[in-house]
Amino acid sequence: MNRTSILFFLVTMFSALTLMAADPPAVSEATEACLMCHETLHPGIVGSWRESRHSRITPASATAVTGLARKVSSSTVPAEQAGVVVGCAECHMLRPDEHADSFEHNDYRIHIVVSPDDCAVCHSVETEQYAGNIMAHAYANLKGNALYQDLERNLLGMPEYENGKLSFKDPDPEIEAQGCLYCHGTKLEVTGTQTRETDFGEMQFPVIAGWPNQGVGRVNLDGSLGSCSACHTRHDFSIATARKPYTCKECHVGPDVPVYKVYSASKHGNIFHSQEKDWDFNAVPWTVGEDFTAPTCAACHVSLLVDPEGEVIAERTHSMNNRIATRIFGLVYSHAHPKIPDTTVIRNKDGLPLPTALDGTPASEFLIGPEEQARRRAEMKTICRSCHGSSWVDGHFARYDQTHDATNAATLEATRILAEIWENGYATGPAAGGSPFDEAIERRWADIWLFYANSIRFTSAMAGGGDYAVFADGFYSHSKGLAEMHQWLKEREPGDQSD
Amino acid sequence: MNRTSILFFLVTMFSALTLMAADPPAVSEATEACLMCHETLHPGIVGSWRESRHSRITPASATAVTGLARKVSSSTVPAEQAGVVVGCAECHMLRPDEHADSFEHNDYRIHIVVSPDDCAVCHSVETEQYAGNIMAHAYANLKGNALYQDLERNLLGMPEYENGKLSFKDPDPEIEAQGCLYCHGTKLEVTGTQTRETDFGEMQFPVIAGWPNQGVGRVNLDGSLGSCSACHTRHDFSIATARKPYTCKECHVGPDVPVYKVYSASKHGNIFHSQEKDWDFNAVPWTVGEDFTAPTCAACHVSLLVDPEGEVIAERTHSMNNRIATRIFGLVYSHAHPKIPDTTVIRNKDGLPLPTALDGTPASEFLIGPEEQARRRAEMKTICRSCHGSSWVDGHFARYDQTHDATNAATLEATRILAEIWENGYATGPAAGGSPFDEAIERRWADIWLFYANSIRFTSAMAGGGDYAVFADGFYSHSKGLAEMHQWLKEREPGDQSD
Amino acid sequence: MNRTSILFFLVTMFSALTLMAADPPAVSEATEACLMCHETLHPGIVGSWRESRHSRITPASATAVTGLARKVSSSTVPAEQAGVVVGCAECHMLRPDEHADSFEHNDYRIHIVVSPDDCAVCHSVETEQYAGNIMAHAYANLKGNALYQDLERNLLGMPEYENGKLSFKDPDPEIEAQGCLYCHGTKLEVTGTQTRETDFGEMQFPVIAGWPNQGVGRVNLDGSLGSCSACHTRHDFSIATARKPYTCKECHVGPDVPVYKVYSASKHGNIFHSQEKDWDFNAVPWTVGEDFTAPTCAACHVSLLVDPEGEVIAERTHSMNNRIATRIFGLVYSHAHPKIPDTTVIRNKDGLPLPTALDGTPASEFLIGPEEQARRRAEMKTICRSCHGSSWVDGHFARYDQTHDATNAATLEATRILAEIWENGYATGPAAGGSPFDEAIERRWADIWLFYANSIRFTSAMAGGGDYAVFADGFYSHSKGLAEMHQWLKEREPGDQSD
């Protein structure tokens, strides 16, 4: 325990004793009524809430904070919310007329699904930023893209083998909810009302199709998009949890986006896992070198970072993609980030709803240009320089750019082999009216750009996790996939038995 | 540090100081004799033991505890054990005549392998429950099933390539011990006596085949089944360790049972990993919302859970499967849980020792019925409701049931393709006297139900870990496996070169 | 909080208060000058350094420590370093004439890349040991081996599909740096000088090819090999971090060396993950049973271990391979460890730079003999016995030896199938002038020994992680790979359509 720790201990002790003397902030009458039953019915979530800031601070005192430590971004909070802590009623009774699932419950009008637009009462800036994030549009971007729907059907659809043909029917909605939409978000819909026998007699509740779901692009019953609790896990809505990579892991573990795996095996992940228990994940702003000494996902993409003198290194943003110059995730090549979060409008030069053509040409008019890319890159580099000298940072990004070039060039070779397969009629491609995702060889092609090229690029982005660039779904698998595609083609060519 | 923490700190301080004044509980003379040498010989395990409750509490004081906090389930403990702490001698000298490995050692009669029946002296209820657990029978359920033995031989057996044929000989016992039996448990057997030169002169020790092993279904030298230390890791036998998912991970990491991976990427796992250092894993009973706010494996399957008012949410059970209505693990389809833990008695309608037939028909007379399934489901739902409303819970299980239907239907299509392959003689199936597990195409079929369908179902069960339902051994691999099987068949059909 | 903890708390409190009174050790003028700007420019690394021992202890006081607690191994430290804490200048200005990247920077002569030979000023023994470690030679061992270079080209090289042929060009240096050399280390080279606009005006910096890199075999600008910061992560250079398996994971996660994955799912890993937050990872020496109760990678391979009475169990070594009797990593068979760290000198009986021949014959004259193997085995067993009785330890190693025999025998069968494929001209092997790594079937063969056999052997070595021996890249995949190779061969044989 060093001097700082001792001081911290004494100050905390003193503050705590002071707090013991002060009156705790008020809980609303409505929330008290909720707790009366639900504290026993759902002790887990009430326990989480009791540990949250929401249960201990009123918006009035939160809005009184000035400067970078301020957590509430709305300039004012309505009087009825401001004076009480943020309890059950403060969220589940907000804006009742906007929510299709509002229902009468013991003389209160409650809605089950709290939405970003509810959170916006106090956190308006973050809500607005998030709405501009590609993640908020994850539902429509998947469901409104004919090509992705074809892929989804060929993955999740019910297989049917009849008369020597294998086909996939449209997926069941529950299977979709469990599969792609677990992360992308479901579209919620009130489909009726249900009567349930409870400890307090018969009660009526709305029936909600697509529920439960906490996907990042959930279409809510008030029309808003997303779910804040995807990352700010209910009901403690903890900044600390959202800042830890375990949260991002839920949807970014791989092999299509092996971000958590790569991070965890990188030097950054090494430091994080070794030292996380000694770091302060709650501090706002988040001070590099004091609160933590290696970045988590949030540090580079979301959080408000300052140096020990309080100078801002990176502004807080909930538009997570706005420090990302190049989209690593290949569709089917990596590319400049889309201009707007609704990607259903994108058409490549061949008219397909993809940000690149099969020959690699980007759909540039829908993607950010070099200037915006440079701005984003510069912002990211500022964060890197918190711990690395310029020659380190520049060296890193030169390598990263080269990795994009190399993996995209390799994807082009794989696609040229597939094109020849299609041309020769060994498989049925789009030009002949077939799906590019329903035959075994087409799926092998997909492995190459969807798993291996992505894995290599994410590894490069995070400067490490050596195995993920080579043996663990990296170059080893990448080149093997190419060799197998090549062999498959040669086997089918007349007069050529071997490869 | 909040008020509770300060109070806790002061109370702990006071209790600790009080304890310092009190006499420590007695260590038996025999244990003192053991420690004399073994404390230096094996400091690691003695260190673990010194940190354990066993080293600090006598059964007499443990049995004096009443109510839910009681950890000793036997109503009485024999006088010779009751008054001393549970040290080396108290376990390794228990019931000497029952253990085939009992031997004279410095005038004491010691046995090396402590068994569940030894633990039963204090923990009789848990021992009895565990004996009814399917895990206790893991050895015989594997070794006494001709079909599983065929699979085991085709995995672990020594390959032999002679005269153009590839075959697998019976696996070496050490390879088995290292492979399947690491988790299932070995059958221990005293095969002789060995003389060893030690620091204290020449000594004799029993030689035990199958040792070391801590598998859940180990056949012990007193005839009892299992190893408590599989989860209650020696020699601190900590409840806290057993309650953490790292323990279950040892045998449930995948890809056949990717439970830990799925949990770790689920919202439950996200909360656990982010907050575990602040939770109390030692409290008995375990209070939802106070001691922890998201379940680990133990919370749903084993531990005694109460709400903050002390009302029981779930009884403790060491028959881990008795809240499991449907067995997720496909053999080859998922199915109602077996009625009794000895699964070697099961025969499907085709006479095979499998809980389902290859066409999906369950071997219902050996499996629990809808009523028992409903009871188990209801018990599990009670736990879910600690943190989730009824519409959440019901929505979750509706989706889960649909996932079983969908994956089983898909396994049926895969099996129909394989059946056609067998019928056409492209591979040799059981009807023609062949193994269903020894040819490449059969192994591709096994991937589909053993890895991918299981992965999808476990992901559904734990409501999350999106990637594990789709890209990480989920629907992506599942449909690709089907497409490859289909292509393989088409390639072999006369007059059909392409798929 | 037990008595020891209370005592510890009081002592720490007292010591801390004493320290507050004492003068902090001196920081050199040069380091103060560095900090003036760099504390704000790079708060992350300065923050790490402030938490390090280096920032709080002078070499003079560190060399005054006697006995096993001594951390500085050099008998004396030059006067100019001895009296000040180890700050920026003390490392980055050491031995300026030896470093090709030394440059004038605000009137100081600085070099960017600190090397093992710089660290040797205080840590000479560890530096010397490390130089004898095979890891220190990882760059040349890869780049100076024609066969490995062929493999590397077929993995990382740019694929080119022209005129029906698929080939791989030499990999781009940045791709190599990102791939194999991320772990093996790059060869650093000053290629010029760059002028950069900084907050303090125009400045000149060296341009270093191969930078950044922290690989274990990095070729430094002073000619020394390796990077201490690969494990002793900059800039806290923490013993605690180096002792945690997260550090080793960076390069040993698999599937070629799935060490971290296996460890993490082993009983040792189970205990570590469950209890790590209560262990003391900083203590020197490291006391088994007091500071920790289950080994990490460092415990068995690197750290100075003692028992609670202070008796040495294992000496500290930074020649990490010198308790390793058998090299698990198959090339292509597992084998006795190489005699010297430079493996480019090895030739098998067929003249190939491999430690075994394709028929399994070891290149014995380059490998340690049975006597040295026995010595290493004995040393390792001493560590095992800290927690395990002799019958446990002997049983473990008997099983481990059998696993080597079994997996090597299986690799031989796979190689015999490949040899037949080559002989029949179905693929082009080395005898016909082809690469053994460029065709799909050859890559399937590589999976068997490089991924599956290694996975099984590492699982055996760490006595656990059941799934990694069977379903997760273990025997399941191993036997499936063989079945696929066999099928591939049969398909090509005249008059044989089925397998």
PDB file of C-alpha atoms in Angstrom, chain A residues 62-261:
ATOM      1  CA  ALA A  62     -25.772  14.200 -11.191  1.00  0.00           C
ATOM      2  CA  THR A  63     -26.550  17.242 -13.322  1.00  0.00           C
ATOM      3  CA  ALA A  64     -24.920  19.470 -10.709  1.00  0.00           C
ATOM      4  CA  VAL A  65     -21.558  17.951 -11.627  1.00  0.00           C
ATOM      5  CA  THR A  66     -19.553  20.096 -14.002  1.00  0.00           C
ATOM      6  CA  GLY A  67     -16.633  19.325 -16.234  1.00  0.00           C
ATOM      7  CA  LEU A  68     -15.410  16.000 -17.533  1.00  0.00           C
ATOM      8  CA  ALA A  69     -16.664  14.037 -14.547  1.00  0.00           C
ATOM      9  CA  ARG A  70     -20.267  14.712 -15.496  1.00  0.00           C
ATOM     10  CA  LYS A  71     -22.092  11.505 -16.433  1.00  0.00           C
ATOM     11  CA  VAL A  72     -25.485  12.906 -17.356  1.00  0.00           C
ATOM     12  CA  SER A  73     -25.298  14.548 -20.771  1.00  0.00           C
ATOM     13  CA  SER A  74     -28.815  16.031 -20.970  1.00  0.00           C
ATOM     14  CA  SER A  75     -28.638  19.671 -19.981  1.00  0.00           C
ATOM     15  CA  THR A  76     -31.732  19.330 -17.825  1.00  0.00           C
ATOM     16  CA  VAL A  77     -33.770  16.447 -16.494  1.00  0.00           C
ATOM     17  CA  PRO A  78     -37.538  16.820 -16.003  1.00  0.00           C
ATOM     18  CA  ALA A  79     -38.522  17.742 -12.473  1.00  0.00           C
ATOM     19  CA  GLU A  80     -40.424  14.523 -11.772  1.00  0.00           C
ATOM     20  CA  GLN A  81     -37.285  12.456 -12.416  1.00  0.00           C
ATOM     21  CA  ALA A  82     -34.691  14.847 -11.061  1.00  0.00           C
ATOM     22  CA  GLY A  83     -35.329  14.597  -7.353  1.00  0.00           C
ATOM     23  CA  VAL A  84     -35.449  10.863  -6.869  1.00  0.00           C
ATOM     24  CA  VAL A  85     -32.970   8.084  -7.557  1.00  0.00           C
ATOM     25  CA  VAL A  86     -33.348   6.240 -10.860  1.00  0.00           C
ATOM     26  CA  GLY A  87     -35.418   3.289  -9.766  1.00  0.00           C
ATOM     27  CA  CYS A  88     -37.777   0.815 -11.433  1.00  0.00           C
ATOM     28  CA  ALA A  89     -40.544   3.317 -12.050  1.00  0.00           C
ATOM     29  CA  GLU A  90     -38.262   6.038 -13.373  1.00  0.00           C
ATOM     30  CA  CYS A  91     -37.444   3.918 -16.425  1.00  0.00           C
ATOM     31  CA  HIS A  92     -40.298   1.435 -16.792  1.00  0.00           C
ATOM     32  CA  MET A  93     -42.952   4.162 -16.523  1.00  0.00           C
ATOM     33  CA  LEU A  94     -41.296   6.754 -18.757  1.00  0.00           C
ATOM     34  CA  ARG A  95     -43.097   7.921 -21.890  1.00  0.00           C
ATOM     35  CA  PRO A  96     -45.909   5.346 -21.505  1.00  0.00           C
ATOM     36  CA  ASP A  97     -47.767   6.443 -24.610  1.00  0.00           C
ATOM     37  CA  GLU A  98     -44.763   5.759 -26.810  1.00  0.00           C
ATOM     38  CA  HIS A  99     -44.391   2.126 -25.808  1.00  0.00           C
ATOM     39  CA  ALA A 100     -46.652  -0.459 -27.414  1.00  0.00           C
ATOM     40  CA  ASP A 101     -46.127  -2.712 -24.391  1.00  0.00           C
ATOM     41  CA  SER A 102     -47.396  -0.286 -21.761  1.00  0.00           C
ATOM     42  CA  PHE A 103     -49.982  -1.998 -19.570  1.00  0.00           C
ATOM     43  CA  GLU A 104     -51.819  -1.485 -16.324  1.00  0.00           C
ATOM     44  CA  HIS A 105     -50.092  -3.186 -13.434  1.00  0.00           C
ATOM     45  CA  ASN A 106     -51.304  -2.566  -9.886  1.00  0.00           C
ATOM     46  CA  ASP A 107     -52.534   0.891 -10.839  1.00  0.00           C
ATOM     47  CA  TYR A 108     -49.300   1.844 -12.557  1.00  0.00           C
ATOM     48  CA  ARG A 109     -48.724   2.028 -16.285  1.00  0.00           C
ATOM     49  CA  ILE A 110     -45.640  -0.025 -16.932  1.00  0.00           C
ATOM     50  CA  HIS A 111     -43.694  -1.057 -20.004  1.00  0.00           C
ATOM     51  CA  ILE A 112     -41.449  -4.074 -20.035  1.00  0.00           C
ATOM     52  CA  VAL A 113     -38.862  -3.029 -22.599  1.00  0.00           C
ATOM     53  CA  VAL A 114     -36.900   0.084 -21.729  1.00  0.00           C
ATOM     54  CA  SER A 115     -35.432   1.670 -24.844  1.00  0.00           C
ATOM     55  CA  PRO A 116     -32.606   4.069 -25.743  1.00  0.00           C
ATOM     56  CA  ASP A 117     -35.187   6.819 -26.060  1.00  0.00           C
ATOM     57  CA  ASP A 118     -36.078   6.282 -22.401  1.00  0.00           C
ATOM     58  CA  CYS A 119     -32.412   6.469 -21.407  1.00  0.00           C
ATOM     59  CA  ALA A 120     -32.171   9.685 -23.450  1.00  0.00           C
ATOM     60  CA  VAL A 121     -34.000  11.594 -20.736  1.00  0.00           C
ATOM     61  CA  CYS A 122     -30.692  11.788 -18.884  1.00  0.00           C
ATOM     62  CA  HIS A 123     -28.233  10.531 -21.513  1.00  0.00           C
ATOM     63  CA  SER A 124     -29.335  12.370 -24.624  1.00  0.00           C
ATOM     64  CA  VAL A 125     -25.920  12.859 -26.192  1.00  0.00           C
ATOM     65  CA  GLU A 126     -24.980   9.189 -25.966  1.00  0.00           C
ATOM     66  CA  THR A 127     -28.367   8.176 -27.353  1.00  0.00           C
ATOM     67  CA  GLU A 128     -27.985  10.465 -30.314  1.00  0.00           C
ATOM     68  CA  GLN A 129     -24.439   9.283 -30.962  1.00  0.00           C
ATOM     69  CA  TYR A 130     -25.495   5.684 -30.745  1.00  0.00           C
ATOM     70  CA  ALA A 131     -28.290   6.236 -33.264  1.00  0.00           C
ATOM     71  CA  GLY A 132     -25.589   7.233 -35.762  1.00  0.00           C
ATOM     72  CA  ASN A 133     -23.636   4.084 -35.026  1.00  0.00           C
ATOM     73  CA  ILE A 134     -23.771   1.260 -37.566  1.00  0.00           C
ATOM     74  CA  MET A 135     -24.598  -1.082 -34.679  1.00  0.00           C
ATOM     75  CA  ALA A 136     -27.939   0.643 -34.071  1.00  0.00           C
ATOM     76  CA  HIS A 137     -28.950  -0.389 -37.591  1.00  0.00           C
ATOM     77  CA  ALA A 138     -27.829  -3.996 -37.259  1.00  0.00           C
ATOM     78  CA  TYR A 139     -31.344  -5.402 -37.628  1.00  0.00           C
ATOM     79  CA  ALA A 140     -32.322  -3.694 -40.861  1.00  0.00           C
ATOM     80  CA  ASN A 141     -28.814  -3.928 -42.290  1.00  0.00           C
ATOM     81  CA  LEU A 142     -29.153  -7.703 -42.084  1.00  0.00           C
ATOM     82  CA  LYS A 143     -32.837  -8.193 -42.788  1.00  0.00           C
ATOM     83  CA  GLY A 144     -33.071  -5.567 -45.498  1.00  0.00           C
ATOM     84  CA  ASN A 145     -30.178  -6.901 -47.573  1.00  0.00           C
ATOM     85  CA  ALA A 146     -31.231  -9.581 -50.064  1.00  0.00           C
ATOM     86  CA  LEU A 147     -27.744 -11.069 -50.290  1.00  0.00           C
ATOM     87  CA  TYR A 148     -27.303 -11.364 -46.534  1.00  0.00           C
ATOM     88  CA  GLN A 149     -30.774 -12.873 -46.328  1.00  0.00           C
ATOM     89  CA  ASP A 150     -29.681 -15.486 -48.833  1.00  0.00           C
ATOM     90  CA  LEU A 151     -26.668 -16.264 -46.662  1.00  0.00           C
ATOM     91  CA  GLU A 152     -28.793 -16.334 -43.523  1.00  0.00           C
ATOM     92  CA  ARG A 153     -31.234 -18.784 -45.112  1.00  0.00           C
ATOM     93  CA  ASN A 154     -28.362 -21.045 -46.142  1.00  0.00           C
ATOM     94  CA  LEU A 155     -27.073 -21.060 -42.555  1.00  0.00           C
ATOM     95  CA  LEU A 156     -30.090 -21.018 -40.259  1.00  0.00           C
ATOM     96  CA  GLY A 157     -32.743 -22.365 -42.599  1.00  0.00           C
ATOM     97  CA  MET A 158     -34.197 -25.794 -42.092  1.00  0.00           C
ATOM     98  CA  PRO A 159     -32.359 -28.199 -44.409  1.00  0.00           C
ATOM     99  CA  GLU A 160     -34.430 -30.448 -46.615  1.00  0.00           C
ATOM    100  CA  TYR A 161     -32.974 -33.350 -48.572  1.00  0.00           C
ATOM    101  CA  GLU A 162     -35.467 -34.483 -51.203  1.00  0.00           C
ATOM    102  CA  ASN A 163     -34.994 -36.240 -54.536  1.00  0.00           C
ATOM    103  CA  GLY A 164     -31.271 -35.930 -54.309  1.00  0.00           C
ATOM    104  CA  LYS A 165     -31.433 -32.187 -53.750  1.00  0.00           C
ATOM    105  CA  LEU A 166     -30.433 -30.365 -50.597  1.00  0.00           C
ATOM    106  CA  SER A 167     -32.170 -27.052 -49.965  1.00  0.00           C
ATOM    107  CA  PHE A 168     -32.770 -24.715 -47.062  1.00  0.00           C
ATOM    108  CA  LYS A 169     -36.183 -23.304 -46.186  1.00  0.00           C
ATOM    109  CA  ASP A 170     -36.637 -19.899 -44.578  1.00  0.00           C
ATOM    110  CA  PRO A 171     -35.488 -19.996 -40.964  1.00  0.00           C
ATOM    111  CA  ASP A 172     -37.967 -20.136 -38.113  1.00  0.00           C
ATOM    112  CA  PRO A 173     -38.205 -16.767 -36.313  1.00  0.00           C
ATOM    113  CA  GLU A 174     -37.160 -18.316 -32.993  1.00  0.00           C
ATOM    114  CA  ILE A 175     -34.093 -19.811 -34.630  1.00  0.00           C
ATOM    115  CA  GLU A 176     -33.246 -16.448 -36.147  1.00  0.00           C
ATOM    116  CA  ALA A 177     -33.715 -14.775 -32.749  1.00  0.00           C
ATOM    117  CA  GLN A 178     -31.294 -17.241 -31.315  1.00  0.00           C
ATOM    118  CA  GLY A 179     -28.863 -17.063 -34.172  1.00  0.00           C
ATOM    119  CA  CYS A 180     -28.061 -13.892 -36.099  1.00  0.00           C
ATOM    120  CA  LEU A 181     -30.534 -11.692 -34.249  1.00  0.00           C
ATOM    121  CA  TYR A 182     -29.113 -12.520 -30.833  1.00  0.00           C
ATOM    122  CA  CYS A 183     -26.452  -9.921 -31.613  1.00  0.00           C
ATOM    123  CA  HIS A 184     -28.135  -7.948 -34.402  1.00  0.00           C
ATOM    124  CA  GLY A 185     -31.305  -7.508 -32.352  1.00  0.00           C
ATOM    125  CA  THR A 186     -34.847  -8.718 -32.944  1.00  0.00           C
ATOM    126  CA  LYS A 187     -37.799  -6.657 -34.059  1.00  0.00           C
ATOM    127  CA  LEU A 188     -40.119  -6.532 -31.056  1.00  0.00           C
ATOM    128  CA  GLU A 189     -43.870  -6.636 -31.579  1.00  0.00           C
ATOM    129  CA  VAL A 190     -46.799  -6.852 -29.193  1.00  0.00           C
ATOM    130  CA  THR A 191     -48.859  -9.748 -30.430  1.00  0.00           C
ATOM    131  CA  GLY A 192     -51.506  -9.947 -27.740  1.00  0.00           C
ATOM    132  CA  THR A 193     -52.244 -10.129 -24.071  1.00  0.00           C
ATOM    133  CA  GLN A 194     -51.766 -12.987 -21.685  1.00  0.00           C
ATOM    134  CA  THR A 195     -53.426 -13.729 -18.375  1.00  0.00           C
ATOM    135  CA  ARG A 196     -51.134 -15.278 -15.788  1.00  0.00           C
ATOM    136  CA  GLU A 197     -51.820 -16.706 -12.355  1.00  0.00           C
ATOM    137  CA  THR A 198     -49.417 -14.973  -9.959  1.00  0.00           C
ATOM    138  CA  ASP A 199     -48.814 -14.894  -6.207  1.00  0.00           C
ATOM    139  CA  PHE A 200     -50.999 -11.819  -6.202  1.00  0.00           C
ATOM    140  CA  GLY A 201     -53.869 -13.262  -8.183  1.00  0.00           C
ATOM    141  CA  GLU A 202     -54.652 -13.228 -11.900  1.00  0.00           C
ATOM    142  CA  MET A 203     -52.837 -10.547 -13.875  1.00  0.00           C
ATOM    143  CA  GLN A 204     -52.619  -9.496 -17.487  1.00  0.00           C
ATOM    144  CA  PHE A 205     -49.389  -8.961 -19.370  1.00  0.00           C
ATOM    145  CA  PRO A 206     -48.514  -8.067 -22.943  1.00  0.00           C
ATOM    146  CA  VAL A 207     -47.110 -10.825 -25.169  1.00  0.00           C
ATOM    147  CA  ILE A 208     -44.056  -9.606 -27.078  1.00  0.00           C
ATOM    148  CA  ALA A 209     -42.723 -11.431 -30.122  1.00  0.00           C
ATOM    149  CA  GLY A 210     -38.928 -11.312 -30.341  1.00  0.00           C
ATOM    150  CA  TRP A 211     -38.581 -11.077 -26.564  1.00  0.00           C
ATOM    151  CA  PRO A 212     -36.229 -11.511 -24.749  1.00  0.00           C
ATOM    152  CA  ASN A 213     -33.452  -9.829 -26.681  1.00  0.00           C
ATOM    153  CA  GLN A 214     -30.654  -7.373 -25.942  1.00  0.00           C
ATOM    154  CA  GLY A 215     -29.172  -7.113 -29.409  1.00  0.00           C
ATOM    155  CA  VAL A 216     -27.397  -3.912 -30.384  1.00  0.00           C
ATOM    156  CA  GLY A 217     -29.861  -3.142 -33.192  1.00  0.00           C
ATOM    157  CA  ARG A 218     -33.087  -4.234 -31.529  1.00  0.00           C
ATOM    158  CA  VAL A 219     -36.164  -2.559 -32.982  1.00  0.00           C
ATOM    159  CA  ASN A 220     -38.006  -1.365 -29.914  1.00  0.00           C
ATOM    160  CA  LEU A 221     -41.680  -0.960 -29.189  1.00  0.00           C
ATOM    161  CA  ASP A 222     -41.319   2.815 -29.323  1.00  0.00           C
ATOM    162  CA  GLY A 223     -39.618   2.603 -32.701  1.00  0.00           C
ATOM    163  CA  SER A 224     -36.162   3.386 -31.362  1.00  0.00           C
ATOM    164  CA  LEU A 225     -33.181   1.232 -32.302  1.00  0.00           C
ATOM    165  CA  GLY A 226     -30.774  -0.630 -30.066  1.00  0.00           C
ATOM    166  CA  SER A 227     -30.492  -1.761 -26.499  1.00  0.00           C
ATOM    167  CA  CYS A 228     -28.288   0.167 -24.070  1.00  0.00           C
ATOM    168  CA  SER A 229     -28.284  -2.911 -21.838  1.00  0.00           C
ATOM    169  CA  ALA A 230     -26.406  -4.863 -24.517  1.00  0.00           C
ATOM    170  CA  CYS A 231     -23.283  -3.323 -22.968  1.00  0.00           C
ATOM    171  CA  HIS A 232     -24.506  -1.486 -19.869  1.00  0.00           C
ATOM    172  CA  THR A 233     -25.783  -4.705 -18.447  1.00  0.00           C
ATOM    173  CA  ARG A 234     -29.034  -4.558 -16.531  1.00  0.00           C
ATOM    174  CA  HIS A 235     -29.656  -3.618 -13.748  1.00  0.00           C
ATOM    175  CA  ASP A 236     -26.463  -2.085 -12.527  1.00  0.00           C
ATOM    176  CA  PHE A 237     -25.785  -0.448 -15.888  1.00  0.00           C
ATOM    177  CA  SER A 238     -22.182  -0.345 -14.867  1.00  0.00           C
ATOM    178  CA  ILE A 239     -19.579   1.713 -16.681  1.00  0.00           C
ATOM    179  CA  ALA A 240     -16.986  -0.709 -15.344  1.00  0.00           C
ATOM    180  CA  THR A 241     -18.645  -3.706 -16.965  1.00  0.00           C
ATOM    181  CA  ALA A 242     -19.053  -1.921 -20.279  1.00  0.00           C
ATOM    182  CA  ARG A 243     -15.374  -1.017 -20.262  1.00  0.00           C
ATOM    183  CA  LYS A 244     -14.223  -4.600 -19.857  1.00  0.00           C
ATOM    184  CA  PRO A 245     -13.679  -6.695 -22.981  1.00  0.00           C
ATOM    185  CA  TYR A 246     -15.901  -9.468 -21.595  1.00  0.00           C
ATOM    186  CA  THR A 247     -18.838  -7.325 -22.626  1.00  0.00           C
ATOM    187  CA  CYS A 248     -17.769  -6.932 -26.245  1.00  0.00           C
ATOM    188  CA  LYS A 249     -16.949 -10.629 -26.334  1.00  0.00           C
ATOM    189  CA  GLU A 250     -20.617 -11.503 -26.332  1.00  0.00           C
ATOM    190  CA  CYS A 251     -20.815 -10.657 -30.035  1.00  0.00           C
ATOM    191  CA  HIS A 252     -17.195 -10.320 -31.076  1.00  0.00           C
ATOM    192  CA  VAL A 253     -15.583 -13.637 -30.308  1.00  0.00           C
ATOM    193  CA  GLY A 254     -15.332 -15.197 -33.719  1.00  0.00           C
ATOM    194  CA  PRO A 255     -14.363 -16.742 -35.975  1.00  0.00           C
ATOM    195  CA  ASP A 256     -15.928 -14.094 -38.221  1.00  0.00           C
ATOM    196  CA  VAL A 257     -14.960 -11.271 -35.842  1.00  0.00           C
ATOM    197  CA  PRO A 258     -12.410 -12.909 -33.512  1.00  0.00           C
ATOM    198  CA  VAL A 259     -11.810  -9.659 -31.698  1.00  0.00           C
ATOM    199  CA  TYR A 260     -11.936 -10.881 -28.116  1.00  0.00           C
ATOM    200  CA  LYS A 261      -9.747 -13.889 -28.860  1.00  0.00           C
TER     201      LYS A 261
END
